[in-house]
């Protein structure tokens, strides 16, 4: 207040009146910020719904028109345009104006560029434009349609920032530019984000709206299919698109176009994956190409994206990014990873906010077109009125000239008698009734007009002008006729400048990319040891060998550890783990980390919440999409108990596990298999006994039941294998042609026809399936193999980690009571731990 008083005293001393306003700072800051916010909203960040332009873009186009930089003119320096805009209309930074102008010339930013640029105007890689002193520009042909008729009093005008000249409040805009090129703007407390569209589609929708004023957004969407981005791409889900255009807000998923090709050099073996690559030919709107490529490279370096051998940018005038893959890569999984982890898939969030009479308003598609049509209706009306005034003024002059020519001798006499021009004008007005304008035109008329042809020209022009006046009055007589003109001009411009759609619209929604989509759906081998180490391995790690070989090392087990489970299934399969406690746990195959043949693997405790004294005794693979409603799970325990539970009881097992079977004290689970009603169950014991009975002999029970007797197991013996034998398409005979493959601990094995194992009732002690001797060792496992052995293979793993893979056909078919032949040659002190038939 002291300073205010001093200022007052000083002003009073100089004779200047002054006053101090006592204003709370909170109120002042609030009001000042509101004023600032409204200025940003209405005069900077948001476009006008009528011409789709923000003030800076409108001023650039108007300044270029004033400079004569029309499509047919020569290019002029961009600095000239920027300086003209700054000095006359837009008192802001030159960088802001130049950046706006360069974007209007970029074909990757604007669907229909409004400026033609000559020089470096930037690139999709994020390269900055050259300095404005190096580039040149002029208005594009389609932008000319936005400024046509500006001089015909078609729009309102405002004084510029220093009131030295006027500028248009809005452009006549013969095309709905807001939809054609879209916009992006961030104001204070609000923002706008409108995608570009196809001219032909938008024009057709506007025409339909003119013909059907009650048309809704749903009606217009039969013409406007969706966004049409400059670089193409794919937009998904008509439901999302419909919602976005109906409400003005909403997300639409957009992807770049990518194709998996097998670009093999000549001479390479067909079918191999070497040379497979992903070709990216378009990227989503506003995505920086070089940043996208850098992101892919970073993911590869960080080991988050595997299977990529090379990455190249082969783009010229079109986009072409080549992602070359390794021979072991799965192309679709790599592409899914690109969609999930990069901007190759992005979401465009519609926010169709624009200024309507200076007020921000959220608009639907129909709302935008309604405002555009109303604007064009007003422009055409004002233009027609202007043309009518001009035509009537010209008619007035021509009528005067025509009358003067009819009385030319008298006119000349009056002019000769006059002392000067004003006197001659008054004399003509008095004698012939001419107006001031007509008299002036007569006085300025040349003697050449007295020639016959010149007189004819005046008469013809008068007839044309009068016909034009009639036409213009007819247009103004009806709002419907004005709309007919709007419709005709819109159709003509769409025919002249329209082009084909670039962005492909997919009716359905894009699938959410899950972890499963990022994993190749290929067969994998699961290896689980007695010590609880598990890994997933590619089957190609094991080369086929002749039976009797030594095998290769599979897993780096500890000396006291042995392999207990070995199965092959798809990476997308569900794995049901059954434990000594009779509980079931579930994992996806791909959730188990992949390892090489000789790696140790990870502890199963990292994936399943097992108790310290709980161990996995059986693993069941449920392939993706398997129908479980008609299936059941058959359980067999070490003491010969059997139980059947509906398979759907194990769909979606919780992480903490569920009870699968209520075990007796001292009993453990040996096997769990999917079975149908007509399947049979085969049980084999360590001492070489076997039983086979119908699966439906075991009634279906609940998960917590204990089961019934499946096989009477003698003291000292135990069940080592139990398997469900499904019905084959060929019926009973085809099933009996299968064989039971038995492998013993000392490396011996054999096959025996299933026809030698009669189907009997459950609960019996069974029949002999192998001659168990000290030479062969006890039976460690049995598997049913098909009658056609062309493709089947056997993989056997020893307790010390040796593995052999051989054709099942090499193992001879022998009788039930035989010892078999050597399948694998074991080192001293080693024995077979597990086996699996592929």
mmCIF file of C-alpha atoms in Angstrom, residues 379-558:
data_model
loop_
_atom_site.group_PDB
_atom_site.id
_atom_site.type_symbol
_atom_site.label_atom_id
_atom_site.label_comp_id
_atom_site.label_asym_id
_atom_site.label_seq_id
_atom_site.Cartn_x
_atom_site.Cartn_y
_atom_site.Cartn_z
ATOM 1 C CA UNK A 379 -21.900 -19.246 -47.119
ATOM 2 C CA UNK A 380 -23.814 -20.082 -50.300
ATOM 3 C CA UNK A 381 -26.646 -17.757 -49.281
ATOM 4 C CA UNK A 382 -24.295 -14.828 -48.596
ATOM 5 C CA UNK A 383 -22.294 -15.541 -51.754
ATOM 6 C CA UNK A 384 -25.462 -15.636 -53.822
ATOM 7 C CA UNK A 385 -26.643 -12.377 -52.282
ATOM 8 C CA UNK A 386 -23.273 -10.813 -53.058
ATOM 9 C CA UNK A 387 -23.363 -12.075 -56.645
ATOM 10 C CA UNK A 388 -26.927 -10.786 -56.947
ATOM 11 C CA UNK A 389 -25.895 -7.319 -55.789
ATOM 12 C CA UNK A 390 -23.002 -7.321 -58.218
ATOM 13 C CA UNK A 391 -25.208 -8.544 -61.058
ATOM 14 C CA UNK A 392 -27.888 -5.973 -60.316
ATOM 15 C CA UNK A 393 -25.277 -3.212 -60.206
ATOM 16 C CA UNK A 394 -23.927 -4.332 -63.552
ATOM 17 C CA UNK A 395 -27.443 -4.602 -64.970
ATOM 18 C CA UNK A 396 -28.072 -1.039 -63.876
ATOM 19 C CA UNK A 397 -24.974 0.173 -65.746
ATOM 20 C CA UNK A 398 -25.760 -1.888 -68.844
ATOM 21 C CA UNK A 399 -29.314 -0.565 -68.953
ATOM 22 C CA UNK A 400 -27.932 2.963 -68.862
ATOM 23 C CA UNK A 401 -25.428 2.252 -71.642
ATOM 24 C CA UNK A 402 -28.067 0.579 -73.763
ATOM 25 C CA UNK A 403 -30.429 3.544 -73.364
ATOM 26 C CA UNK A 404 -27.620 5.979 -74.143
ATOM 27 C CA UNK A 405 -26.777 4.127 -77.341
ATOM 28 C CA UNK A 406 -30.400 4.294 -78.370
ATOM 29 C CA UNK A 407 -30.239 8.099 -78.010
ATOM 30 C CA UNK A 408 -26.625 8.591 -78.822
ATOM 31 C CA UNK A 409 -26.985 11.815 -80.835
ATOM 32 C CA UNK A 410 -28.922 13.531 -78.103
ATOM 33 C CA UNK A 411 -26.502 12.286 -75.440
ATOM 34 C CA UNK A 412 -23.568 13.651 -77.388
ATOM 35 C CA UNK A 413 -25.292 16.975 -77.821
ATOM 36 C CA UNK A 414 -25.957 17.286 -74.084
ATOM 37 C CA UNK A 415 -22.362 16.441 -73.263
ATOM 38 C CA UNK A 416 -21.024 18.978 -75.805
ATOM 39 C CA UNK A 417 -23.100 21.769 -74.293
ATOM 40 C CA UNK A 418 -21.902 21.024 -70.722
ATOM 41 C CA UNK A 419 -19.168 23.198 -69.234
ATOM 42 C CA UNK A 420 -17.474 20.316 -67.390
ATOM 43 C CA UNK A 421 -17.934 16.675 -66.376
ATOM 44 C CA UNK A 422 -20.091 17.309 -63.284
ATOM 45 C CA UNK A 423 -22.333 19.562 -65.366
ATOM 46 C CA UNK A 424 -22.570 16.910 -68.083
ATOM 47 C CA UNK A 425 -23.501 14.270 -65.465
ATOM 48 C CA UNK A 426 -26.252 16.467 -64.033
ATOM 49 C CA UNK A 427 -27.566 17.252 -67.508
ATOM 50 C CA UNK A 428 -27.756 13.563 -68.442
ATOM 51 C CA UNK A 429 -29.518 12.718 -65.190
ATOM 52 C CA UNK A 430 -32.020 15.547 -65.724
ATOM 53 C CA UNK A 431 -32.832 14.918 -69.349
ATOM 54 C CA UNK A 432 -32.751 11.106 -69.602
ATOM 55 C CA UNK A 433 -33.341 10.038 -65.990
ATOM 56 C CA UNK A 434 -29.964 8.335 -65.629
ATOM 57 C CA UNK A 435 -28.627 7.646 -62.163
ATOM 58 C CA UNK A 436 -25.292 9.044 -60.979
ATOM 59 C CA UNK A 437 -23.592 5.685 -61.698
ATOM 60 C CA UNK A 438 -25.171 5.400 -65.128
ATOM 61 C CA UNK A 439 -24.198 8.949 -66.033
ATOM 62 C CA UNK A 440 -20.624 8.315 -64.929
ATOM 63 C CA UNK A 441 -20.467 5.127 -67.013
ATOM 64 C CA UNK A 442 -21.802 6.983 -70.082
ATOM 65 C CA UNK A 443 -19.263 9.730 -69.699
ATOM 66 C CA UNK A 444 -16.492 7.133 -69.481
ATOM 67 C CA UNK A 445 -17.784 5.208 -72.516
ATOM 68 C CA UNK A 446 -15.385 5.143 -75.502
ATOM 69 C CA UNK A 447 -16.416 6.020 -79.023
ATOM 70 C CA UNK A 448 -15.679 2.378 -80.019
ATOM 71 C CA UNK A 449 -18.883 1.400 -78.246
ATOM 72 C CA UNK A 450 -20.783 3.103 -81.082
ATOM 73 C CA UNK A 451 -19.705 0.299 -83.454
ATOM 74 C CA UNK A 452 -22.379 -2.220 -84.303
ATOM 75 C CA UNK A 453 -20.584 -5.227 -82.791
ATOM 76 C CA UNK A 454 -19.818 -3.366 -79.581
ATOM 77 C CA UNK A 455 -23.454 -2.432 -79.235
ATOM 78 C CA UNK A 456 -24.328 -6.118 -79.719
ATOM 79 C CA UNK A 457 -21.914 -7.109 -76.942
ATOM 80 C CA UNK A 458 -23.642 -4.767 -74.510
ATOM 81 C CA UNK A 459 -27.004 -6.217 -75.414
ATOM 82 C CA UNK A 460 -25.736 -9.813 -75.044
ATOM 83 C CA UNK A 461 -24.085 -9.035 -71.713
ATOM 84 C CA UNK A 462 -27.275 -7.433 -70.484
ATOM 85 C CA UNK A 463 -29.239 -10.554 -71.406
ATOM 86 C CA UNK A 464 -26.728 -12.770 -69.594
ATOM 87 C CA UNK A 465 -26.753 -10.605 -66.489
ATOM 88 C CA UNK A 466 -30.510 -10.555 -66.394
ATOM 89 C CA UNK A 467 -30.598 -14.357 -66.757
ATOM 90 C CA UNK A 468 -28.068 -14.626 -63.924
ATOM 91 C CA UNK A 469 -30.184 -12.349 -61.747
ATOM 92 C CA UNK A 470 -33.172 -14.572 -62.345
ATOM 93 C CA UNK A 471 -31.157 -17.675 -61.392
ATOM 94 C CA UNK A 472 -29.722 -16.077 -58.253
ATOM 95 C CA UNK A 473 -33.118 -14.882 -57.110
ATOM 96 C CA UNK A 474 -34.486 -18.351 -57.691
ATOM 97 C CA UNK A 475 -31.754 -19.858 -55.496
ATOM 98 C CA UNK A 476 -32.429 -17.343 -52.724
ATOM 99 C CA UNK A 477 -36.133 -17.951 -52.878
ATOM 100 C CA UNK A 478 -35.826 -21.380 -51.223
ATOM 101 C CA UNK A 479 -33.595 -22.904 -48.540
ATOM 102 C CA UNK A 480 -33.978 -26.234 -50.338
ATOM 103 C CA UNK A 481 -32.450 -24.761 -53.507
ATOM 104 C CA UNK A 482 -29.544 -23.362 -51.507
ATOM 105 C CA UNK A 483 -28.947 -26.865 -50.117
ATOM 106 C CA UNK A 484 -29.075 -28.222 -53.665
ATOM 107 C CA UNK A 485 -26.186 -25.913 -54.555
ATOM 108 C CA UNK A 486 -24.280 -27.050 -51.443
ATOM 109 C CA UNK A 487 -24.876 -30.674 -52.400
ATOM 110 C CA UNK A 488 -23.806 -30.172 -56.028
ATOM 111 C CA UNK A 489 -20.591 -28.390 -55.106
ATOM 112 C CA UNK A 490 -19.737 -31.034 -52.526
ATOM 113 C CA UNK A 491 -20.224 -33.834 -55.041
ATOM 114 C CA UNK A 492 -18.087 -32.023 -57.614
ATOM 115 C CA UNK A 493 -15.235 -31.532 -55.151
ATOM 116 C CA UNK A 494 -15.437 -35.160 -54.000
ATOM 117 C CA UNK A 495 -15.217 -36.274 -57.617
ATOM 118 C CA UNK A 496 -12.292 -33.927 -58.256
ATOM 119 C CA UNK A 497 -10.169 -34.558 -55.162
ATOM 120 C CA UNK A 498 -11.493 -37.832 -53.748
ATOM 121 C CA UNK A 499 -9.358 -40.975 -53.566
ATOM 122 C CA UNK A 500 -9.591 -44.553 -52.337
ATOM 123 C CA UNK A 501 -9.604 -45.495 -48.688
ATOM 124 C CA UNK A 502 -6.183 -46.323 -47.223
ATOM 125 C CA UNK A 503 -7.074 -47.696 -43.794
ATOM 126 C CA UNK A 504 -8.680 -51.132 -43.684
ATOM 127 C CA UNK A 505 -11.627 -51.531 -41.297
ATOM 128 C CA UNK A 506 -12.074 -54.902 -39.572
ATOM 129 C CA UNK A 507 -15.583 -55.558 -38.269
ATOM 130 C CA UNK A 508 -14.531 -57.682 -35.309
ATOM 131 C CA UNK A 509 -12.493 -56.537 -32.343
ATOM 132 C CA UNK A 510 -8.790 -57.196 -32.106
ATOM 133 C CA UNK A 511 -7.984 -60.042 -29.770
ATOM 134 C CA UNK A 512 -6.218 -59.044 -26.601
ATOM 135 C CA UNK A 513 -2.730 -60.436 -26.879
ATOM 136 C CA UNK A 514 -2.192 -62.697 -23.902
ATOM 137 C CA UNK A 515 0.982 -64.381 -22.762
ATOM 138 C CA UNK A 516 -0.234 -67.461 -24.597
ATOM 139 C CA UNK A 517 -0.276 -65.579 -27.906
ATOM 140 C CA UNK A 518 3.395 -64.724 -27.436
ATOM 141 C CA UNK A 519 4.451 -68.360 -27.157
ATOM 142 C CA UNK A 520 4.767 -70.584 -30.262
ATOM 143 C CA UNK A 521 2.158 -73.337 -30.259
ATOM 144 C CA UNK A 522 4.746 -76.065 -30.791
ATOM 145 C CA UNK A 523 5.375 -79.398 -29.165
ATOM 146 C CA UNK A 524 7.610 -79.254 -26.117
ATOM 147 C CA UNK A 525 9.115 -81.892 -23.852
ATOM 148 C CA UNK A 526 8.497 -81.627 -20.123
ATOM 149 C CA UNK A 527 11.196 -83.110 -17.883
ATOM 150 C CA UNK A 528 10.533 -83.439 -14.144
ATOM 151 C CA UNK A 529 13.006 -85.008 -11.708
ATOM 152 C CA UNK A 530 12.488 -86.747 -8.415
ATOM 153 C CA UNK A 531 14.262 -83.848 -6.742
ATOM 154 C CA UNK A 532 11.603 -81.471 -8.079
ATOM 155 C CA UNK A 533 13.445 -79.795 -10.960
ATOM 156 C CA UNK A 534 11.397 -79.074 -14.057
ATOM 157 C CA UNK A 535 12.138 -77.687 -17.504
ATOM 158 C CA UNK A 536 10.663 -77.437 -20.971
ATOM 159 C CA UNK A 537 12.788 -78.594 -23.918
ATOM 160 C CA UNK A 538 12.458 -78.563 -27.692
ATOM 161 C CA UNK A 539 12.028 -82.178 -28.949
ATOM 162 C CA UNK A 540 14.544 -81.489 -31.709
ATOM 163 C CA UNK A 541 17.245 -81.453 -29.010
ATOM 164 C CA UNK A 542 17.246 -85.244 -29.164
ATOM 165 C CA UNK A 543 18.463 -86.937 -32.324
ATOM 166 C CA UNK A 544 17.107 -90.332 -33.238
ATOM 167 C CA UNK A 545 19.449 -93.306 -32.507
ATOM 168 C CA UNK A 546 19.412 -97.036 -32.996
ATOM 169 C CA UNK A 547 18.217 -99.118 -30.047
ATOM 170 C CA UNK A 548 20.966 -100.316 -27.766
ATOM 171 C CA UNK A 549 22.934 -97.063 -27.992
ATOM 172 C CA UNK A 550 24.396 -95.201 -25.050
ATOM 173 C CA UNK A 551 22.223 -92.097 -25.511
ATOM 174 C CA UNK A 552 22.933 -88.434 -24.799
ATOM 175 C CA UNK A 553 22.943 -86.482 -21.570
ATOM 176 C CA UNK A 554 19.588 -84.768 -21.052
ATOM 177 C CA UNK A 555 19.631 -83.031 -17.724
ATOM 178 C CA UNK A 556 22.357 -81.993 -15.337
ATOM 179 C CA UNK A 557 20.930 -83.844 -12.334
ATOM 180 C CA UNK A 558 22.554 -84.249 -8.982
#
